[in-house]
Coordinates of N, CA and C in Angstrom, one line a residue:
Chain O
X9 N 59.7 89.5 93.6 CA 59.4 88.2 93.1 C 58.9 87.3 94.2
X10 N 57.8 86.5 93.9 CA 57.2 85.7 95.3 C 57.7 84.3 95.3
X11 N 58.3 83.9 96.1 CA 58.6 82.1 95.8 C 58.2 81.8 96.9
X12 N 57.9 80.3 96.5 CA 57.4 79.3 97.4 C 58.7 77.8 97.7
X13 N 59.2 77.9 98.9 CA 60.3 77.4 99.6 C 59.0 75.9 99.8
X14 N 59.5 74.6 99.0 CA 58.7 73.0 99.5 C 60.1 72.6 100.3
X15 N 59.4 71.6 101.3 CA 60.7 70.9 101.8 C 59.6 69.9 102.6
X16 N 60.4 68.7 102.6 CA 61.7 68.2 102.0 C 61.6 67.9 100.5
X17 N 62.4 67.9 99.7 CA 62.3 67.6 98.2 C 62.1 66.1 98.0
X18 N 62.3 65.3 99.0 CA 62.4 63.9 98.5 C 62.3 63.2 100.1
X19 N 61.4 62.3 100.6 CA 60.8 61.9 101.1 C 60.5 60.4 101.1
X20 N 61.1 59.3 101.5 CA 61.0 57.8 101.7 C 60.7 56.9 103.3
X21 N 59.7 56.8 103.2 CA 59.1 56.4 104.5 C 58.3 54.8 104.8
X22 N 58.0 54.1 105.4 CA 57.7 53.0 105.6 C 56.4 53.3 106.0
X23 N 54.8 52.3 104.9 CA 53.9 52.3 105.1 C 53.5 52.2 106.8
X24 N 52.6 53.6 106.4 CA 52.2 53.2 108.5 C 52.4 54.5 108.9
X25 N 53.1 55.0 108.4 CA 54.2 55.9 109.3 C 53.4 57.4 109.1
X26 N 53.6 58.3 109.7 CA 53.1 59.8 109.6 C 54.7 60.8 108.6
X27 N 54.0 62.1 108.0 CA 54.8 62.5 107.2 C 54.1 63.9 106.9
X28 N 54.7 65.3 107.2 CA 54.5 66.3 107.0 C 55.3 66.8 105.7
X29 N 54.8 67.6 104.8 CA 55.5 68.3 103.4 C 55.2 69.9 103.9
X30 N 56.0 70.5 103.7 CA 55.6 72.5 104.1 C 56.0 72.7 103.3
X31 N 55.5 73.9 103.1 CA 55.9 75.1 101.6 C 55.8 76.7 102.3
X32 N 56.4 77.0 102.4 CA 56.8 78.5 103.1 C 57.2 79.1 102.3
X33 N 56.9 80.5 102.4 CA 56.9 81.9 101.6 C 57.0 83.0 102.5
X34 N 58.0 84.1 102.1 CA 58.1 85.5 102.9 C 56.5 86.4 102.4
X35 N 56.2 85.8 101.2 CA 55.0 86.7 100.8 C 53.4 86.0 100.8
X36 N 52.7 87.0 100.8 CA 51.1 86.6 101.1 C 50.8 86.2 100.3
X37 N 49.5 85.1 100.0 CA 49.3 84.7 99.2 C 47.6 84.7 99.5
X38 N 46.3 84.6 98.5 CA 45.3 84.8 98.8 C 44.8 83.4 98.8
X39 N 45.5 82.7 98.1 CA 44.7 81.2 98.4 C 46.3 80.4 97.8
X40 N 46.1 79.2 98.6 CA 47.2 78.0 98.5 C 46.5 76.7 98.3
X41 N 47.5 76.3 96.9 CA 46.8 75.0 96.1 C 47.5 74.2 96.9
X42 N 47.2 72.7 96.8 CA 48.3 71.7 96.7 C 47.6 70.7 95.6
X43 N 48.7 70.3 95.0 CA 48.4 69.4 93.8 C 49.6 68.1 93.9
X44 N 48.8 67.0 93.5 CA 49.7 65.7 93.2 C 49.8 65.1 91.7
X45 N 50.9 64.7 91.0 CA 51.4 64.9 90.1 C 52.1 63.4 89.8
X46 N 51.7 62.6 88.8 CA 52.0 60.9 88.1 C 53.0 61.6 87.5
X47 N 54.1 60.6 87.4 CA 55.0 60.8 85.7 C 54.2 60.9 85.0
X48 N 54.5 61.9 84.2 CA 54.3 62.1 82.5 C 52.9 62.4 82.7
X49 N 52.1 62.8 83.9 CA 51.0 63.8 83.7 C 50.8 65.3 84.2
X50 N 49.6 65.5 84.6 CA 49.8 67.0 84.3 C 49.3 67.0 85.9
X51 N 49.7 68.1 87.2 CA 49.3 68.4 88.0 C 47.3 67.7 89.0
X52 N 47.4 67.3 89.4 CA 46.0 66.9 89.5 C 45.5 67.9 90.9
X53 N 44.7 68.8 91.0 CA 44.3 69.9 92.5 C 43.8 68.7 93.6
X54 N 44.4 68.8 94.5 CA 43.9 68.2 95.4 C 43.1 69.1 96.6
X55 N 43.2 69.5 96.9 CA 42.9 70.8 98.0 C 43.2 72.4 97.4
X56 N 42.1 73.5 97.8 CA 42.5 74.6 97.8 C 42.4 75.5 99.6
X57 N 43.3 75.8 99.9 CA 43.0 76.7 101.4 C 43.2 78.2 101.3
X58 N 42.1 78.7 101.8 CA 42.0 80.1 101.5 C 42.1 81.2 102.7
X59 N 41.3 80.7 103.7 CA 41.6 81.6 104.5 C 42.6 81.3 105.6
X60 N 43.5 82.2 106.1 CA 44.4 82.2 107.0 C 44.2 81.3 108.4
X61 N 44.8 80.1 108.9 CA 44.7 79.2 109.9 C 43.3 77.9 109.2
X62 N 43.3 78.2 108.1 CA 42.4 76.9 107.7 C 42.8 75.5 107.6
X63 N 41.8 74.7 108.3 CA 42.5 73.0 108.0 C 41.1 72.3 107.1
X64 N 41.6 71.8 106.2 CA 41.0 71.1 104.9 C 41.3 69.1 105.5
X65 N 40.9 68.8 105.1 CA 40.8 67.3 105.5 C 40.3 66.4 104.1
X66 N 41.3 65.2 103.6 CA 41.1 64.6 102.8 C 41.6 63.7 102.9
X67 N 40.5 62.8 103.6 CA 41.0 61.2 104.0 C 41.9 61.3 105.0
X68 N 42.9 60.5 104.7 CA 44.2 60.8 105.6 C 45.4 62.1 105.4
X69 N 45.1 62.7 104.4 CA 45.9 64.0 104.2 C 44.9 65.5 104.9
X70 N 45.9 66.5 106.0 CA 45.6 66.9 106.1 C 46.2 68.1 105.7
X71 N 45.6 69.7 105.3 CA 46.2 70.4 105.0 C 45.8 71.7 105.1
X72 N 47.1 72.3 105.9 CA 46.6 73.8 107.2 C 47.6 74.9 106.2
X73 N 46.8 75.8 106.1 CA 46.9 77.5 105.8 C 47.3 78.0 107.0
X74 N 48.9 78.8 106.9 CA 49.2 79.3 107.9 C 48.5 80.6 108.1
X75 N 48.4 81.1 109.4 CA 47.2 82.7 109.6 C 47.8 83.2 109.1
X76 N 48.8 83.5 109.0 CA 49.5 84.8 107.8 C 49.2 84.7 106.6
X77 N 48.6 83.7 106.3 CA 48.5 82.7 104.6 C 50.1 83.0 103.7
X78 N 51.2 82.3 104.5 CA 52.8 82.3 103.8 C 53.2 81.2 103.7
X79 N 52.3 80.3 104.6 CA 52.7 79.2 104.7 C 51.8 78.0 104.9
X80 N 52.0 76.7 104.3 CA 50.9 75.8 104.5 C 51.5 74.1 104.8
X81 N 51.1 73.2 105.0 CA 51.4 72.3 105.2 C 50.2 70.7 105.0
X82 N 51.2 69.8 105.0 CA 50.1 68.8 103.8 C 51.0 67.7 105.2
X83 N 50.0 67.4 105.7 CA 50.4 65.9 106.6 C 49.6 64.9 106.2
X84 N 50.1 63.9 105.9 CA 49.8 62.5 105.6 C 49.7 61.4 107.1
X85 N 48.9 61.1 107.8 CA 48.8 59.9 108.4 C 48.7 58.6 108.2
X86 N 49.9 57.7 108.4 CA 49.4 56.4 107.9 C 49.9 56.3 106.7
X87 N 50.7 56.3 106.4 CA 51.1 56.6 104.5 C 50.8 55.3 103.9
X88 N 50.2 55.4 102.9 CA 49.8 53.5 102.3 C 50.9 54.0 100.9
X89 N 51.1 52.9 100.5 CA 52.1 52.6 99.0 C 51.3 53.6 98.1
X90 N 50.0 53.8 98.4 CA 49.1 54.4 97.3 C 49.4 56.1 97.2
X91 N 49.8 56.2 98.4 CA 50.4 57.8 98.2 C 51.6 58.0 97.8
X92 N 52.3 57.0 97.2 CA 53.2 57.9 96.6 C 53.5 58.3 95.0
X93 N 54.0 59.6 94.7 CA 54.3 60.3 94.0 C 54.3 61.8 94.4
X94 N 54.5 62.7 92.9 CA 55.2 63.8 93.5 C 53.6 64.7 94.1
X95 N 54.0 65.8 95.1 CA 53.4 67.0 95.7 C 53.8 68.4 95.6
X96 N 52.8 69.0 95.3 CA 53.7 70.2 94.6 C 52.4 71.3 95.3
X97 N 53.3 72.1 95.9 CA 52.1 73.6 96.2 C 52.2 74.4 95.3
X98 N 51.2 75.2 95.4 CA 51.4 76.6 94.6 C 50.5 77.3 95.2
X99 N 50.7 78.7 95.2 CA 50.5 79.9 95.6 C 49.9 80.7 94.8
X100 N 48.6 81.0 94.8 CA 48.2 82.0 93.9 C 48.1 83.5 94.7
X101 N 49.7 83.9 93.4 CA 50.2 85.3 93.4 C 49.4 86.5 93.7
X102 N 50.4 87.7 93.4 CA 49.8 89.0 93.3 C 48.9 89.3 92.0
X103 N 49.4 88.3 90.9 CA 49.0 88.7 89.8 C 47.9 87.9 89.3
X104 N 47.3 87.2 90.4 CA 46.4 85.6 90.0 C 47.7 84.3 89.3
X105 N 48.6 84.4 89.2 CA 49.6 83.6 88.8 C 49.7 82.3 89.7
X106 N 49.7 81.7 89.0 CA 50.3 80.3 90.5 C 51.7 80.1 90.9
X107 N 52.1 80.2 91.8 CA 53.6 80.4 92.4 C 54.0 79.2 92.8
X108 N 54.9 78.0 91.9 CA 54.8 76.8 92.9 C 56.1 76.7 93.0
X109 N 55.7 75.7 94.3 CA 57.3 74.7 94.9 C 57.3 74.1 94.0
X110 N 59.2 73.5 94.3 CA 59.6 72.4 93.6 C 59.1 71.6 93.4
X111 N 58.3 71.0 94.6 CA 58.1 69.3 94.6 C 58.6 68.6 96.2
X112 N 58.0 67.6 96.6 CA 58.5 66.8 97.2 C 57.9 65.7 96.5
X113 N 59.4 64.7 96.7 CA 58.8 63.4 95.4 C 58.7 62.9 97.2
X114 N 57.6 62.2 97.1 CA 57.2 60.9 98.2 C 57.4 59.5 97.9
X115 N 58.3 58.6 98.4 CA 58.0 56.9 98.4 C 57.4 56.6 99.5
X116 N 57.0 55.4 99.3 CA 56.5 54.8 100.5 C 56.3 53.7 100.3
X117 N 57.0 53.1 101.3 CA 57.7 51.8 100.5 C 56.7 50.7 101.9
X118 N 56.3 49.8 100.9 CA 55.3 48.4 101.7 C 56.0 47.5 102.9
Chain Z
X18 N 33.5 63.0 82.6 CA 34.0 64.1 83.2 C 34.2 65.4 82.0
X19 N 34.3 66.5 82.3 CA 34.9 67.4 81.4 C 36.9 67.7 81.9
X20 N 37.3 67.4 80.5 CA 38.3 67.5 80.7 C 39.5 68.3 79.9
X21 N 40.3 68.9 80.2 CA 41.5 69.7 79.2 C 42.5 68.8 78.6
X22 N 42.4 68.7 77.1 CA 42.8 67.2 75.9 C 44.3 68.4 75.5
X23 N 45.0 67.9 75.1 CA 46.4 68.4 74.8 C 46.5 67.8 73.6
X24 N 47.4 68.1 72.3 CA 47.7 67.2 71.4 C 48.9 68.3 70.8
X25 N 49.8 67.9 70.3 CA 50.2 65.9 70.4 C 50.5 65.8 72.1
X26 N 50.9 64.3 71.7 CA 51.5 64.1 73.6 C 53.1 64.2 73.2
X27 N 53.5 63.9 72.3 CA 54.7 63.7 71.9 C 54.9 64.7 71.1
X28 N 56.2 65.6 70.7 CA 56.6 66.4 69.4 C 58.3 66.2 69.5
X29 N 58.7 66.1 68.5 CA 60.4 66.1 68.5 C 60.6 66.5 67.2
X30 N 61.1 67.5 67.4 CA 61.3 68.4 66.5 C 62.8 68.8 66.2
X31 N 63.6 69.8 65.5 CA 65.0 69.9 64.9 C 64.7 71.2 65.5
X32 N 65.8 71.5 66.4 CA 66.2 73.4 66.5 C 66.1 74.2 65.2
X33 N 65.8 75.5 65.9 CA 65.0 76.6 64.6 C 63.7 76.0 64.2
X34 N 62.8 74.9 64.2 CA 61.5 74.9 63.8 C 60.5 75.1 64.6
X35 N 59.2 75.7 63.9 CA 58.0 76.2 64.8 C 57.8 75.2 65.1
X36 N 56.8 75.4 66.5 CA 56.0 74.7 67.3 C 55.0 74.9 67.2
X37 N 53.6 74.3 67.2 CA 52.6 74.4 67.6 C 52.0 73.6 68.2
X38 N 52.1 73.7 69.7 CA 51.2 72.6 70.9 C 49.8 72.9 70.8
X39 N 48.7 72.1 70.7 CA 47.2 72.5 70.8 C 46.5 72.5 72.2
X40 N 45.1 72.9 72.5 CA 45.0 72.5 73.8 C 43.1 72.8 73.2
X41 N 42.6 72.1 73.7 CA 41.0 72.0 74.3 C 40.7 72.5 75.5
X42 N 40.8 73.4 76.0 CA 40.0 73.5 77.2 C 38.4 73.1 77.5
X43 N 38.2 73.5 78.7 CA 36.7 72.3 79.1 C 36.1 74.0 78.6
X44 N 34.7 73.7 78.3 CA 34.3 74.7 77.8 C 33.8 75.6 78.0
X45 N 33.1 75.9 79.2 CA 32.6 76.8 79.5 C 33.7 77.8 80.6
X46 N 34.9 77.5 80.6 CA 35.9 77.9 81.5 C 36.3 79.4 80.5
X47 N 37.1 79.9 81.8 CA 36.9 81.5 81.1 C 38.6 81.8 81.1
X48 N 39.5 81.6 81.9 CA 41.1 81.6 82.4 C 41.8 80.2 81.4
X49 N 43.1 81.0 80.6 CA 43.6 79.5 80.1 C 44.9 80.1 80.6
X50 N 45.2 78.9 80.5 CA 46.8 78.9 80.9 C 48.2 77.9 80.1
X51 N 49.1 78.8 80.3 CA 50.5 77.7 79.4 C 51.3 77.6 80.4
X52 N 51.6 76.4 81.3 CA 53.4 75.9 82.0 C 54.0 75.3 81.1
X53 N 55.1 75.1 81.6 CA 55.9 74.2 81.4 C 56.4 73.7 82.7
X54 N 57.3 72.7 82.5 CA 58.4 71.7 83.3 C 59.1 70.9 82.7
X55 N 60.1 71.7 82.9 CA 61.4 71.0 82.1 C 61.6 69.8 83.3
X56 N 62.0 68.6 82.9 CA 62.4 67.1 83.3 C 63.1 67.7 84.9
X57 N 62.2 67.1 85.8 CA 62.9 67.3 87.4 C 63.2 68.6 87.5
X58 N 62.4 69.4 87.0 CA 62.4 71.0 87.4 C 60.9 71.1 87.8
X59 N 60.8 72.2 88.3 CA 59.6 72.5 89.1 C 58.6 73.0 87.5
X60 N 57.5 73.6 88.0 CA 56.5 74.0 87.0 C 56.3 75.1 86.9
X61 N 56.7 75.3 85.7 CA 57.1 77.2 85.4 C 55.7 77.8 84.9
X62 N 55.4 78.7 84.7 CA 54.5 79.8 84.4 C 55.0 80.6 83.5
X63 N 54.0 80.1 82.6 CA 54.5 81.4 80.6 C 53.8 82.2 80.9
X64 N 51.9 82.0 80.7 CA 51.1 82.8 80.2 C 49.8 82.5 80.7
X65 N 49.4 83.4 80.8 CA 47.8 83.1 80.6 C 47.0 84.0 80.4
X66 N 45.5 84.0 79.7 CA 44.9 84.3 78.8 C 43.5 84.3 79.4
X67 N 42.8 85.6 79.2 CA 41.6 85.7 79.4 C 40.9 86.9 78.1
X68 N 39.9 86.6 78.2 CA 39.2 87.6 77.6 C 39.7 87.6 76.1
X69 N 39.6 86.8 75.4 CA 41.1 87.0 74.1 C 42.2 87.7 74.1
X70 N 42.9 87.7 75.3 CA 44.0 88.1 75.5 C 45.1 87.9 76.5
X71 N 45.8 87.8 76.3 CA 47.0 88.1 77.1 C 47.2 88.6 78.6
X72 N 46.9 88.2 79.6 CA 46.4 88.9 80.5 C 47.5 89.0 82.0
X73 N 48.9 88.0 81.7 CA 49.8 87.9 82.0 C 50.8 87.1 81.6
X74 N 52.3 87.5 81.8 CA 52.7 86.3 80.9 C 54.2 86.4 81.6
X75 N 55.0 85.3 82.1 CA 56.2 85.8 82.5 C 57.4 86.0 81.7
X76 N 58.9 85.7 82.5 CA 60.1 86.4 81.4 C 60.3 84.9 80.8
X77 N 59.7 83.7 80.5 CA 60.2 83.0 79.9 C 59.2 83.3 78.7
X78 N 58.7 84.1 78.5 CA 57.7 84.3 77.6 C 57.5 85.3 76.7
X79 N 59.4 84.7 75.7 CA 59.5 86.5 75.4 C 58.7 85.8 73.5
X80 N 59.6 87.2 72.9 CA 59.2 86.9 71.2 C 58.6 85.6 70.4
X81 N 59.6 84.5 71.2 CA 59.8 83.5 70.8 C 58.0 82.8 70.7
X82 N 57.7 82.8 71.5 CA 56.9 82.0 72.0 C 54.8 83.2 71.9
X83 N 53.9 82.7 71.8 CA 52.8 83.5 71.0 C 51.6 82.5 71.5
X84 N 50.7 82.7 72.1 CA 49.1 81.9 72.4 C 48.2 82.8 71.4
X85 N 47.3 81.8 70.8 CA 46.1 82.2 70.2 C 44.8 81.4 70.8
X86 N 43.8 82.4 70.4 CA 42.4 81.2 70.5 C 41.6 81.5 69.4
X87 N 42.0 80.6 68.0 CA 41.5 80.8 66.7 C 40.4 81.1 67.2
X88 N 39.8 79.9 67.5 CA 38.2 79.8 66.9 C 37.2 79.3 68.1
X89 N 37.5 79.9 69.8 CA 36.6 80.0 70.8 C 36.3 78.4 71.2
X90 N 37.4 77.7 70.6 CA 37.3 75.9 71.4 C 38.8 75.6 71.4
X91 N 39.7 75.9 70.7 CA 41.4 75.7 70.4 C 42.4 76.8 71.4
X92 N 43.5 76.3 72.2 CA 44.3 77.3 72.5 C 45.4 76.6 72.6
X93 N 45.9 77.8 71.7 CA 47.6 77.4 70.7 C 48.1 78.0 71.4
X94 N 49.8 77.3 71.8 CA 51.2 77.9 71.8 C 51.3 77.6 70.9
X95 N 52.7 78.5 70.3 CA 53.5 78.3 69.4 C 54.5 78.9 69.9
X96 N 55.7 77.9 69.2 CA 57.1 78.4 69.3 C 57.5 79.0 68.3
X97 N 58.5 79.9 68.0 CA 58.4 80.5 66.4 C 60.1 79.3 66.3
X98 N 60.5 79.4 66.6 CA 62.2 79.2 66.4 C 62.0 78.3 67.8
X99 N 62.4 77.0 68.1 CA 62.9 76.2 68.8 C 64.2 76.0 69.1
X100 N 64.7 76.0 70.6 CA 65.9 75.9 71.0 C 66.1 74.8 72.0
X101 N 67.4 74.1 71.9 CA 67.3 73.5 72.9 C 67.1 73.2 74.0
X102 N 66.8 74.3 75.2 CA 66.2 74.5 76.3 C 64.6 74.6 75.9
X103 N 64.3 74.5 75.1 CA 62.6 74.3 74.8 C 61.8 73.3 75.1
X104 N 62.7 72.2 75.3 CA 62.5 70.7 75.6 C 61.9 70.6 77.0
X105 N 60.7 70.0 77.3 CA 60.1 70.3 78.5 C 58.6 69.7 78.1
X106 N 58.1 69.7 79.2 CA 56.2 69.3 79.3 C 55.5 70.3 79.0
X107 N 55.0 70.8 78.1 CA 54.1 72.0 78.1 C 53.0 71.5 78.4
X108 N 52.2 72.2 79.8 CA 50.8 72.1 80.1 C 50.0 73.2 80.0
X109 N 48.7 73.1 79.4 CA 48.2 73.8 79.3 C 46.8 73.6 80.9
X110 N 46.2 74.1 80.5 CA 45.2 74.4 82.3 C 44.3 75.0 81.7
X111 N 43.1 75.1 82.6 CA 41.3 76.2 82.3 C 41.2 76.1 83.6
X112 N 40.0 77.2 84.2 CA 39.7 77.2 85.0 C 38.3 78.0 85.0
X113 N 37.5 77.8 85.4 CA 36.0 79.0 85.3 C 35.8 80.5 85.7
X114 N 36.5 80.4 87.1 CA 37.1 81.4 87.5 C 37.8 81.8 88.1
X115 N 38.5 82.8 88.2 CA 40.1 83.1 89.0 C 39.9 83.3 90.5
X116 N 41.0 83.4 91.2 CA 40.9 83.1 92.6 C 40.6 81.8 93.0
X117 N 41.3 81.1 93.3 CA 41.2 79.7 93.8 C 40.2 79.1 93.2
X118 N 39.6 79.5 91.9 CA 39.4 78.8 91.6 C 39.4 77.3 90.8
X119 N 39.0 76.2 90.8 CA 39.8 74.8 90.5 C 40.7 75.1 88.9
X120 N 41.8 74.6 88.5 CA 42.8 74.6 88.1 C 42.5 73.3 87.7
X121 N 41.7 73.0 86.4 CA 42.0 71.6 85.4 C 43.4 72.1 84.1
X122 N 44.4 70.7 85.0 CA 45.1 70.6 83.6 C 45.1 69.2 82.6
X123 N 45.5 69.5 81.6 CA 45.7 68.7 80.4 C 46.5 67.6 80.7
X124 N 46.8 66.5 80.1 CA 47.9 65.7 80.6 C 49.2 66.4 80.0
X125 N 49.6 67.0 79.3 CA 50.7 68.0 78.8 C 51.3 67.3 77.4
X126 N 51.6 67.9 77.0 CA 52.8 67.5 75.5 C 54.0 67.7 75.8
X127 N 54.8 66.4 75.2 CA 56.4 66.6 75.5 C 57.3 66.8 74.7
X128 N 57.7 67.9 74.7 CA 58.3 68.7 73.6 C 59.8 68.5 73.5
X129 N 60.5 67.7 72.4 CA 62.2 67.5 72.3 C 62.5 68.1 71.1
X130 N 63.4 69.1 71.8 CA 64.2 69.8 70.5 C 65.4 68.8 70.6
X131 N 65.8 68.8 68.7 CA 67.0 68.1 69.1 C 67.8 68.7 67.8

């Protein structure tokens, strides 16, 4: 069974500030989503990283595919009020399935 | 935009009755998909569907639960029998094509058994 380990689950920080989210897995994965997520809506894709040591860039979020592709990471520079809510990775499986983390809920307080 | 429409957004329903969540996917997409997320739980994986069929589906995805695509624009869950643990966001998802490719979901339906 493949899982995807997020951390930290919960995340409160002061506009300004820098903030890394990781999602690690013992297993391979052929491409890693990250998606951000409002109450009461549905996942929104933010980034897909596909190949192993890749860095994707969006705005102030940046977001690296480990070479092994097990592991990835979503850094935030600068965090404004406007980034927060939840973050969620997922892993598309062996089976084309999406494998996701828990979540890390983000504040970010003005 | 082209977008995946869910309905209802709301259901609350009595334990033991069928479900039936709807979904629109965007149209020309080829991959559908059924999660869920039960309240402050992560986002589970039922099913998904290609080709009119069934093309994976996990262990939360036993008897109970059944995807159709009547009529090549509609893609139904159904619950047969509703349980209390049923209670949860069902989202439905499309995509064009598999492998990384983009992942539009629905805003989801919230399903209360009570």
């Amino acid at each position: 069974t493949q899982l995807l380990e997020q951390s930290p689950q919960f995340l409160s920080i002061q506009e300004g500030e820098n903030l890394t989210v990781y999602c690690n897995s013992s297993s391979v994965f052929s491409s890693l989503q990250w998606y951000r997520q409002e109450p009461g809506e549905g996942p929104v894709l933010l980034v897909t990283v596909v190949t192993g040591g890749e860095v994707k860039k969006l705005k102030r979020l940046t977001f690296q595919f480990g070479d092994a592709r097990k592991d990835s990471s979503l850094h935030i520079t600068a965090a404004q009020p406007g980034d927060t809510g939840l973050y969620l990775c997922a892993g598309v499986g062996s089976n084309y399935q999406l494998i996701w983390g828990a979540g890390t809920k983000l504040i970010i307080k003005p | 935009e082209p977008e995946v429409t869910q309905t209802p957004s709301h259901q609350v329903t009595q334990m033991g009755q069928e479900v039936i969540l709807r979904c629109v996917p965007i149209s020309n997409h080829l991959y559908f998909y059924w999660y869920r997320q039960i309240l402050g739980q992560k986002v589970e994986f039922l099913v998904s569907f290609y080709n009119n069929e069934i093309s994976e589906k996990s262990e939360i995805f036993d008897d109970q639960f059944s995807v159709e695509r009547p009529d090549g624009s509609n893609f139904t869950l159904k619950i047969r029998s509703t349980k209390l643990e049923d209670s949860a966001m069902y989202f439905c998802a499309s995509r064009f094509r598999d492998i990384s490719g983009e992942l539009f979901f629905g805003e989801g339906s919230r399903l209360t058994v009570l």
